[in-house]
Short mmCIF file of C-alpha atoms and ligand atoms in Angstrom, two decimals:
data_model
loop_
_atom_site.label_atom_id
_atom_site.label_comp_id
_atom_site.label_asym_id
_atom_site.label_seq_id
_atom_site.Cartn_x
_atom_site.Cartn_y
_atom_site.Cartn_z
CA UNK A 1 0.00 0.00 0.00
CA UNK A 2 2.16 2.32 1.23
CA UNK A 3 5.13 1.40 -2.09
CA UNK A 4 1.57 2.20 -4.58
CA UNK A 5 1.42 5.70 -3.23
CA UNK A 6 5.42 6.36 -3.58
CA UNK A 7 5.28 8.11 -6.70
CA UNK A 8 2.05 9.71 -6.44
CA UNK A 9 3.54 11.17 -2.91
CA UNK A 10 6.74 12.17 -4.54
CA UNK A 11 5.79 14.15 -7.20
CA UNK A 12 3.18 15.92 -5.39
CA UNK A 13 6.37 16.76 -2.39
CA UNK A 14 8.59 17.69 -5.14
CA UNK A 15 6.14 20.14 -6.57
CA UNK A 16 4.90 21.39 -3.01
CA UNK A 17 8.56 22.25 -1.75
CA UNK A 18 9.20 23.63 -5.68
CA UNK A 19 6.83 25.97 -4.72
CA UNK A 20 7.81 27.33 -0.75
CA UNK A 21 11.09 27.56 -2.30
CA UNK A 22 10.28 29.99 -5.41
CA UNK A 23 7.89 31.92 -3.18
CA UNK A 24 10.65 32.08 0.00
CA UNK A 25 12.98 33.68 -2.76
CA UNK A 26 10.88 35.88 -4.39
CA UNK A 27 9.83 37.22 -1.04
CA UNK A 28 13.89 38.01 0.43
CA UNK A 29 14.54 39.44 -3.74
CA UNK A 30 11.17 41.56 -3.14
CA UNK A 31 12.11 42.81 0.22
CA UNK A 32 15.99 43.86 -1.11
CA UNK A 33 14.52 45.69 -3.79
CA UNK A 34 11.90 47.87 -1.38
CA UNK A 35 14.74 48.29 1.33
CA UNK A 36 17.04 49.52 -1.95
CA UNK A 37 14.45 51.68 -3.47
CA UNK A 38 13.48 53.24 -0.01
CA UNK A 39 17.01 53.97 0.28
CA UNK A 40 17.93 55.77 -2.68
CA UNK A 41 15.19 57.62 -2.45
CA UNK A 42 16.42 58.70 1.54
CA UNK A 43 13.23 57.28 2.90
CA UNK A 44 13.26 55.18 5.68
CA UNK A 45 10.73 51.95 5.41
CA UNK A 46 7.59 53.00 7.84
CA UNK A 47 6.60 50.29 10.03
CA UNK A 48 3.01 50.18 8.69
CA UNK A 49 4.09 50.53 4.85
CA UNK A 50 6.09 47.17 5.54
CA UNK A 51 3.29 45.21 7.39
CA UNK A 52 0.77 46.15 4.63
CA UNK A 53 3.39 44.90 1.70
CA UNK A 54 4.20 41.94 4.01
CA UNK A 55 0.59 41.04 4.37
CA UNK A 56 -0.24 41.66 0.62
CA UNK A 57 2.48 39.12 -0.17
CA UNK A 58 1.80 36.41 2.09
CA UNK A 59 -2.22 36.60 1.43
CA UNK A 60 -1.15 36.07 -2.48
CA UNK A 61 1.18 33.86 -1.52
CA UNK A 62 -0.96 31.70 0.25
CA UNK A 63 -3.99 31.82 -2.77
CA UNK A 64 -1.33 31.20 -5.43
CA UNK A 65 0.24 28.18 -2.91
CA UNK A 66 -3.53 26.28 -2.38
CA UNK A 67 -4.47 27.02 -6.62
CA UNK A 68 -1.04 25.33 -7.69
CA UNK A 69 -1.03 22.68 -4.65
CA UNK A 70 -4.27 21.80 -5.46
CA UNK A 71 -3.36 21.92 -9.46
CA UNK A 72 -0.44 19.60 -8.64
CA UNK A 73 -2.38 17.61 -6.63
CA UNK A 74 -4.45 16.56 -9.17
CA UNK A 75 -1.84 16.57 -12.09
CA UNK A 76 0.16 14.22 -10.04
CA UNK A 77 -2.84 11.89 -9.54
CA UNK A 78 -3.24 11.69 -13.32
CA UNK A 79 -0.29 11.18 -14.47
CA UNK A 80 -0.07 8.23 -12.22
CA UNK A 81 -3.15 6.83 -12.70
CA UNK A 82 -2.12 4.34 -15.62
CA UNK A 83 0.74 3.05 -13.38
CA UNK A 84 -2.05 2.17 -10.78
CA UNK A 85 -4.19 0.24 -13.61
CA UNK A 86 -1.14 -1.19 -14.50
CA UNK A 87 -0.39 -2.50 -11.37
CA UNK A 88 -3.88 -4.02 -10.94
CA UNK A 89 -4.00 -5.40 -14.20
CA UNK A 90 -0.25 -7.23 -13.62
CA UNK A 91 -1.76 -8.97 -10.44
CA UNK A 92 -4.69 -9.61 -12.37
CA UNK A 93 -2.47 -11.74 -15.31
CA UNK A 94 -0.43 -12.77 -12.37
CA UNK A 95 -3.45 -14.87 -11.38
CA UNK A 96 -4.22 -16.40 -14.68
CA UNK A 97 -6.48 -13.92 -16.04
CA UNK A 98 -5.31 -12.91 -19.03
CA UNK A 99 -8.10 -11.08 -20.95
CA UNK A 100 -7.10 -7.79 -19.14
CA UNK A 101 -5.83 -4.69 -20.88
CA UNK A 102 -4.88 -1.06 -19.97
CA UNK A 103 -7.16 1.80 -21.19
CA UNK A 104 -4.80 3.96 -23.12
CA UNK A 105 -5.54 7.81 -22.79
CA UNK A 106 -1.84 9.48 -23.74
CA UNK A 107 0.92 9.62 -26.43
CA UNK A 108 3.34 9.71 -24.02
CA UNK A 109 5.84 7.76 -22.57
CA UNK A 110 3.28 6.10 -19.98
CA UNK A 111 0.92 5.39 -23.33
CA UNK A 112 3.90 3.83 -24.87
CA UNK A 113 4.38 1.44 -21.29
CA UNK A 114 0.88 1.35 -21.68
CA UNK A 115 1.06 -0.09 -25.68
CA UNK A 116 3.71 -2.72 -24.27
CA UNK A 117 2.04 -4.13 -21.69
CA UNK A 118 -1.18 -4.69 -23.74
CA UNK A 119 1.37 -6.44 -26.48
CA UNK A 120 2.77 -8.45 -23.54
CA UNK A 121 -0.78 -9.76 -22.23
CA UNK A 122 -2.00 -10.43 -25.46
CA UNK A 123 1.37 -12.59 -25.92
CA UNK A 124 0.51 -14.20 -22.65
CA UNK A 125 -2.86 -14.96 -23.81
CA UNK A 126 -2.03 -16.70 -26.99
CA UNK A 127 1.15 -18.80 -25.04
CA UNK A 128 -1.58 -19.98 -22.78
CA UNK A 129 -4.04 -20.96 -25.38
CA UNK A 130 -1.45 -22.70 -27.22
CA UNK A 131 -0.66 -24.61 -23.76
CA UNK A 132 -4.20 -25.49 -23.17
CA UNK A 133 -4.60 -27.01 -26.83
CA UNK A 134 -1.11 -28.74 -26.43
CA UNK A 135 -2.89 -30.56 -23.49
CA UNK A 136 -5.80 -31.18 -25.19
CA UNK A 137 -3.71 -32.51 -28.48
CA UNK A 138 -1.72 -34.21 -26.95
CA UNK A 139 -4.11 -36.21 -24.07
CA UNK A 140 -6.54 -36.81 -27.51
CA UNK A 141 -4.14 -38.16 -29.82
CA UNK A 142 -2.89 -40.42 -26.96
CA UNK A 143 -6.66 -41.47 -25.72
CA UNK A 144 -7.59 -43.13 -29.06
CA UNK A 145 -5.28 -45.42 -29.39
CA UNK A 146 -5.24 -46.31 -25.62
CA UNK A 147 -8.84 -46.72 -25.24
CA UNK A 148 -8.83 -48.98 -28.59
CA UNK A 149 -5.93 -51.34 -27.13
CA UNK A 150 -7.26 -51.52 -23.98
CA UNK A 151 -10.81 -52.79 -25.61
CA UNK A 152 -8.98 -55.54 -27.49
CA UNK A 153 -6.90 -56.52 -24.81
CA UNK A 154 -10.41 -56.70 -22.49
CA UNK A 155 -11.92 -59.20 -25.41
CA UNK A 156 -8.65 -61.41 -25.55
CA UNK A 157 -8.56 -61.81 -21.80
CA UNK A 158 -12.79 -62.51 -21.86
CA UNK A 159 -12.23 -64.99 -24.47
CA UNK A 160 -14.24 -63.05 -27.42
CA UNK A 161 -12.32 -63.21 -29.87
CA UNK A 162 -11.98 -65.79 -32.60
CA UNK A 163 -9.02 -67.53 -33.03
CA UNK A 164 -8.42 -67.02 -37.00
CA UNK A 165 -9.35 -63.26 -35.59
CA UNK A 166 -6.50 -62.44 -33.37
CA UNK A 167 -3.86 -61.88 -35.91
CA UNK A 168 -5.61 -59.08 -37.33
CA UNK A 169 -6.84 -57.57 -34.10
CA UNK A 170 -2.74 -57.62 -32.92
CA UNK A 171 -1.99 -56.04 -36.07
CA UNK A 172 -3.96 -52.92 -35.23
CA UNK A 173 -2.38 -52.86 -31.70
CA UNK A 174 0.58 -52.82 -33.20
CA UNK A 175 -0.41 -49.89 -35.54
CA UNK A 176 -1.50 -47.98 -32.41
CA UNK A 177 1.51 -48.48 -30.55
CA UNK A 178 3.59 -47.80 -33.40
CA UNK A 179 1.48 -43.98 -33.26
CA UNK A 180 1.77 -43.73 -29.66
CA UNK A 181 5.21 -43.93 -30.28
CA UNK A 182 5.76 -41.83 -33.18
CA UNK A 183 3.59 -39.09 -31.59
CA UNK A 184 5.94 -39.71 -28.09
CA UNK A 185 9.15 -39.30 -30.42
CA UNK A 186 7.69 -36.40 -31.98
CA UNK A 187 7.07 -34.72 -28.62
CA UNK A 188 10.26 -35.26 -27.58
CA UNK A 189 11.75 -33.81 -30.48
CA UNK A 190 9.83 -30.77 -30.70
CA UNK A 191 10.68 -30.23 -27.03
CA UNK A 192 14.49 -30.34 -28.34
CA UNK A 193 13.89 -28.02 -30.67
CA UNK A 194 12.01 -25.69 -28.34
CA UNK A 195 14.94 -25.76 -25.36
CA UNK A 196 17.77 -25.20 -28.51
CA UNK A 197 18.92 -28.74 -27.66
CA UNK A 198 18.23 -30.76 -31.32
CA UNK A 199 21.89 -30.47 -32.67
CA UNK A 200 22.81 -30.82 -36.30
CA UNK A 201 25.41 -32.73 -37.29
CA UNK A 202 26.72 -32.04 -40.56
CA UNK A 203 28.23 -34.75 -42.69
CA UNK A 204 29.10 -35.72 -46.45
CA UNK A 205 26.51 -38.45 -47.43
CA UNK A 206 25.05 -40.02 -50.26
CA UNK A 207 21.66 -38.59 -50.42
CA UNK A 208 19.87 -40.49 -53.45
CA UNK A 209 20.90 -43.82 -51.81
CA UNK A 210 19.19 -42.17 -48.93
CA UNK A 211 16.13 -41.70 -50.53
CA UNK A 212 16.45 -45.21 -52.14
CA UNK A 213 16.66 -47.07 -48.79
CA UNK A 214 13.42 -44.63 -47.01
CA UNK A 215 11.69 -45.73 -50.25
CA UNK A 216 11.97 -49.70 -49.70
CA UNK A 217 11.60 -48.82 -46.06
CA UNK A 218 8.37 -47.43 -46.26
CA UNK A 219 6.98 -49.79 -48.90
CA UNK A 220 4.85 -51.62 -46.42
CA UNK A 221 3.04 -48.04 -45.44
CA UNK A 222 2.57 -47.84 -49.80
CA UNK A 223 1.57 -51.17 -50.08
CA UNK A 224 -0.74 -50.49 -47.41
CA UNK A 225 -2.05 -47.33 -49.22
CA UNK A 226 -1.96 -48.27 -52.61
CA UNK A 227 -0.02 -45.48 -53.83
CA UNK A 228 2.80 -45.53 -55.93
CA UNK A 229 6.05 -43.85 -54.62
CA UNK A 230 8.84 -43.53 -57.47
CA UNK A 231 11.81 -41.90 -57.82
CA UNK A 232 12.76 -39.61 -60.64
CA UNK A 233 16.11 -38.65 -60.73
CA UNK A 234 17.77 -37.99 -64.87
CA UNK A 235 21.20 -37.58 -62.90
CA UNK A 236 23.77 -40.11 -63.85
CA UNK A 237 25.33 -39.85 -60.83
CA UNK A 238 24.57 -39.91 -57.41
CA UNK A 239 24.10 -36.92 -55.58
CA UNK A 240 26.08 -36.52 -52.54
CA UNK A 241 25.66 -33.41 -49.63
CA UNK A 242 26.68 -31.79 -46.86
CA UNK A 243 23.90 -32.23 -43.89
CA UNK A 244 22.76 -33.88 -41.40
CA UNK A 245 21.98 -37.12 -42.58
CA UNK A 246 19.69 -38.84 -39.93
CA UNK A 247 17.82 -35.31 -39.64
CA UNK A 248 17.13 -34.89 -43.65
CA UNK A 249 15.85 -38.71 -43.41
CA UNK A 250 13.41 -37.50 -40.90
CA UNK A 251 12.43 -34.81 -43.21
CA UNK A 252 12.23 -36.83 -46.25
CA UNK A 253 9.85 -39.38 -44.76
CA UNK A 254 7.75 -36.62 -43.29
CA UNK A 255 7.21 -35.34 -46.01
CA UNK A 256 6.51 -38.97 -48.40
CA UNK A 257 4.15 -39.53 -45.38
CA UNK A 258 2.04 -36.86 -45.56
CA UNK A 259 2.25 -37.18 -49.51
CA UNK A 260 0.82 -41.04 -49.17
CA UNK A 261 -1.73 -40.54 -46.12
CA UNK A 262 -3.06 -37.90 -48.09
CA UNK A 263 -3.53 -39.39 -51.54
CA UNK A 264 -5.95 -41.55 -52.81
CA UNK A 265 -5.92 -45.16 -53.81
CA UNK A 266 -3.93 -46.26 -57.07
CA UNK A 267 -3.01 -42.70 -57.17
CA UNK A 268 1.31 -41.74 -57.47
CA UNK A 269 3.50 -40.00 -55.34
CA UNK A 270 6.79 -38.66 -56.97
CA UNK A 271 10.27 -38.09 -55.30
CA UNK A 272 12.57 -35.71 -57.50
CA UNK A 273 16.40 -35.12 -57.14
CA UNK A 274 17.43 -32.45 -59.16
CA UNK A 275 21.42 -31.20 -59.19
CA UNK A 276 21.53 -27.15 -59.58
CA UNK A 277 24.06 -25.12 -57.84
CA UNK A 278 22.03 -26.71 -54.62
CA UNK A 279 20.78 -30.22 -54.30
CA UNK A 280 16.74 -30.12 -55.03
CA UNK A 281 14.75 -32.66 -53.51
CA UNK A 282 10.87 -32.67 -54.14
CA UNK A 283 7.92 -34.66 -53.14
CA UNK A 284 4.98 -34.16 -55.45
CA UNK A 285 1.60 -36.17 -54.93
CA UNK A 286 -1.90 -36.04 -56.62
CA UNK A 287 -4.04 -35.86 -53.67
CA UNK A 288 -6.85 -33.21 -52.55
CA UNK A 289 -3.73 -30.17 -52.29
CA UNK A 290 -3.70 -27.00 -49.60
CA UNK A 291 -5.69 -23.77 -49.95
CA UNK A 292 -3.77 -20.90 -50.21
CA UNK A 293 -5.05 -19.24 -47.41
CA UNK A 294 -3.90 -22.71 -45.61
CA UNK A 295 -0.77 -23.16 -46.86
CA UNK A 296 1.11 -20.10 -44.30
CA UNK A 297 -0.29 -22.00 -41.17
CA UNK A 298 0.69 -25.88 -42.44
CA UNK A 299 4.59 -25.15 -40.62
CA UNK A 300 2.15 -24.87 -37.00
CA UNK A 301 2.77 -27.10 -34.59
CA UNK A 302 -0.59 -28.76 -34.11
CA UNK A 303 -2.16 -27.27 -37.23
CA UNK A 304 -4.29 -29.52 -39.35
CA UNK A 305 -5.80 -28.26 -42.99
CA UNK A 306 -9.39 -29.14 -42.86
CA UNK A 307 -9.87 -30.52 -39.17
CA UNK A 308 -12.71 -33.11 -40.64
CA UNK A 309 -10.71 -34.49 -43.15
CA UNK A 310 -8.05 -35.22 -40.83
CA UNK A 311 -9.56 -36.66 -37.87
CA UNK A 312 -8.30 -39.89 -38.03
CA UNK A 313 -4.98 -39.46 -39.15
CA UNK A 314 -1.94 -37.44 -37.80
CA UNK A 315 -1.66 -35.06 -35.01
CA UNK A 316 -0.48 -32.18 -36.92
CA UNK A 317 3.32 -32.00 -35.79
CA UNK A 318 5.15 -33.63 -38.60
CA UNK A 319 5.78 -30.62 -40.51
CA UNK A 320 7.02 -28.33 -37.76
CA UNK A 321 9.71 -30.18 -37.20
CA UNK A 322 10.35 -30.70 -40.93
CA UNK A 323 10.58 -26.81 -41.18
CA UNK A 324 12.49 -26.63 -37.76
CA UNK A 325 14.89 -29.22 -39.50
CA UNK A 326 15.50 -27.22 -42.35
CA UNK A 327 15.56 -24.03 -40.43
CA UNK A 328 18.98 -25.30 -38.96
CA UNK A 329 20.51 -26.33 -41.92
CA UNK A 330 19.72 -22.85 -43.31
CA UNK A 331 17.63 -24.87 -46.29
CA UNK A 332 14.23 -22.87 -47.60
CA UNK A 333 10.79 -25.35 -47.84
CA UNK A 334 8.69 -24.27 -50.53
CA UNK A 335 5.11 -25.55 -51.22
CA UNK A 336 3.16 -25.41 -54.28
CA UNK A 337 -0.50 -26.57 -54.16
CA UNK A 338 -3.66 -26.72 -56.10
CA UNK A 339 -6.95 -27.74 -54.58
CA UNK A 340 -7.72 -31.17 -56.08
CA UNK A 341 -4.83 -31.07 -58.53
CA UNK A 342 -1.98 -32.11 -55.59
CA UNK A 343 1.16 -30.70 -53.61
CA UNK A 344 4.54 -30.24 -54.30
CA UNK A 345 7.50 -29.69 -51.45
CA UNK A 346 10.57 -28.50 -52.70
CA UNK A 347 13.73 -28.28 -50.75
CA UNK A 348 17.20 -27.54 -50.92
CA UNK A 349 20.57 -28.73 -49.68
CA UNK A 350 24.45 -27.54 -50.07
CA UNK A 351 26.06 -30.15 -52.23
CA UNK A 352 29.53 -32.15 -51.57
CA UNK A 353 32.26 -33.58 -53.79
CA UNK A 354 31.30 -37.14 -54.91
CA UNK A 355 33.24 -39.31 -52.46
CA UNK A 356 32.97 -42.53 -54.37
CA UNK A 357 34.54 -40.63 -57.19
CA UNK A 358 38.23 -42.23 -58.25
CA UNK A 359 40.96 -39.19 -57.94
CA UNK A 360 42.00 -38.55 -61.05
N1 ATP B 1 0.79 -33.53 -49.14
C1 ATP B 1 -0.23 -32.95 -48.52
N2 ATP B 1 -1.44 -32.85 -49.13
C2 ATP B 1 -2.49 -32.23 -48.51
N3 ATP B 1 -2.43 -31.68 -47.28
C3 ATP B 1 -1.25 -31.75 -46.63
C4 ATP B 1 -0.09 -32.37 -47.20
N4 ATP B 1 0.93 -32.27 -46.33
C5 ATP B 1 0.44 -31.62 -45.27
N5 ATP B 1 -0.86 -31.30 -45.43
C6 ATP B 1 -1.72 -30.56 -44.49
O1 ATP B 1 -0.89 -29.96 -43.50
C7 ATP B 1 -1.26 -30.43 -42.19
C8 ATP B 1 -0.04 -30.49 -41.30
O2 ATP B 1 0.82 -31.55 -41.71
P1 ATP B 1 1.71 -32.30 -40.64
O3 ATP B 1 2.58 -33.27 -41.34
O4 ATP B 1 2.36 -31.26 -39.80
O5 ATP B 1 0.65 -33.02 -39.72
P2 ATP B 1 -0.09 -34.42 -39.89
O6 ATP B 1 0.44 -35.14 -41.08
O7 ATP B 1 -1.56 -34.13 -39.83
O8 ATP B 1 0.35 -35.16 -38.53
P3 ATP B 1 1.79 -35.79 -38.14
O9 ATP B 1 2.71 -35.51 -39.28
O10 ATP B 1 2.16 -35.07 -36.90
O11 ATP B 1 1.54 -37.23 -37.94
C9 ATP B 1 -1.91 -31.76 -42.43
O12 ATP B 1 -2.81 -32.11 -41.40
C10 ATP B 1 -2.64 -31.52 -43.74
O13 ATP B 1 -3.87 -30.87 -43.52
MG1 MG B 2 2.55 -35.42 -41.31
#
């Protein structure tokens, strides 16, 4: 209480003693110059002349003293007031509440605190929202799965299931462990990423045998999907460059994984290495594409194009970290997509000599 009236107090004292001070000088310069004037002119000062100029000068003294104190009184009390709403809108945000905002009245340098602290709540705001749909993501994507393991593994120990049955009903356990996981690994990365801890590590590598071996890895998850993932490359030789390679294999199968889950049956999913001054890999697929007024927000953690659509598939991390990813090896993502007509992801990487190359 007594540290919220400080300032207030302070610059109402500073102006108060401002003003005894002025009017205790101008009273000794007045008096010199009537005991000078009196003089030259050979006139002593009569008693009475110098009570009545005394008097007349404390009387104004004491109006002008109450008009300004008063004036300062309440000039002080304004110009503090925004620290006051400040201070109860801090404690306010301080307990959670963060819908509160200052009432901005001046162009000042108390508007401009004013302007800041507004910025800062709102930034509190959306950090908390964000939080409180992390939870909510998160707890979701990892309720499904549970609840749907736990039901089979109720039936199996009940004795419900048929025997030729149980093969298939493992296989989706496994599937939904295999998400859990993914989802937990994804988590854990993006908490790396957040804290500055994912490192890169660069290295020379091979990268179209890269994308070779995540093809035939992933064939299961094609097969599965009945898409068709190829891989066009009209280089003769193998492209080799300078990155991270277990990173950029994260990236690549992002990417071919969002390009299968979201095509269609018997449709075709391209991979493209390109050589330019830069290594160009792309990922092109035939499926329903991004709107434009989507495609800024795909690089969200959490953000899913066309929530329906969606629902049953990934959890809307996969291409934060991709970006993330690429962000650290100083390599641009560019999308291109047409609604109903497909995606394309385009990325580069700095090249290195051909190691399998014989010295000449
Ligand atoms: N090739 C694509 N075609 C159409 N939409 C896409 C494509 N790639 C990404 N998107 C859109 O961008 C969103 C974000 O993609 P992202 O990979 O981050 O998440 P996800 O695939 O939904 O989940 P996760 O990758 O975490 O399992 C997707 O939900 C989808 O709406
Ligand atoms: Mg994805």
């Amino acid at each position: 209480m007594i540290r919220k009236k400080t300032i207030f107090l302070k610059l109402f004292i500073t102006y108060i003693v401002i003003l005894f001070v002025s009017h205790f000088v101008l009273a000794i310069a007045s008096y010199l110059l009537l005991q000078n004037n009196l003089t030259n002119m050979h006139q002593n000062l009569n008693l009475n002349q110098l009570h009545t100029v005394v008097s007349l000068f404390v009387m104004s003294s004491i109006i002008s003293i109450a008009i300004t104190g008063l004036f300062a009184y309440y000039l002080s009390k304004k110009m503090t007031a925004p620290l006051r709403e400040m201070n109860r809108a801090a404690l306010h945000i301080a307990r959670g509440q963060f819908d509160q905002r200052i009432k901005i009245k001046t162009r000042d340098e108390l508007g401009e605190l004013g302007e800041t602290f507004n910025y800062m709540a709102q930034e509190l705001a959306g950090l908390d929202q964000m939080r409180k749909d992390f939870v909510s993501n998160v707890s979701h994507d990892l309720r499904s799965p549970l609840t749907s393991i736990h039901g089979f593994v109720r039936a199996f120990l009940d004795d419900t299931i048929p025997v030729d049955r149980k093969r298939h009903y493992f296989t989706i356990m496994k599937e939904q462990t295999e998400r859990m996981i993914k989802l937990v690994n994804d988590l854990l990365d993006m908490a790396r990423i957040e804290t500055g801890q994912l490192e890169i590590h660069h290295d020379i590598f091979n990268l179209s045998e890269q994308v070779r071996q995540v093809i035939a890895r992933m064939e299961p998850e094609f097969v599965k999907k009945q898409v068709n993932v190829e891989l066009i490359s009209e280089e003769a030789q193998d492209i080799y460059v300078f990155a991270d390679p277990d990173r950029i294999d994260q990236v690549i199968v992002n990417l071919i994984q969002n390009a299968v889950q979201f095509s269609s049956p018997d449709c075709s999913v391209e991979v493209i290495l390109e050589k330019d001054e830069q290594a160009v890999v792309s990922i092109r697929d035939y499926g329903p594409g991004i709107r434009q007024e989507e495609i800024e927000s795909i690089w969200e953690r959490f953000y899913k194009a066309d929530r329906a659509r969606n629902k049953k598939t990934g959890t809307g991390i996969g291409l934060s970290i991709v970006k993330h990813i690429l962000d650290l090896h100083q390599s641009p993502i560019h999308v291109k997509s047409e609604v109903g007509k497909g995606s394309i992801f385009t990325f580069t990487l700095p090249m290195a000599p051909n190691l399998s190359k014989k010295p000449e």
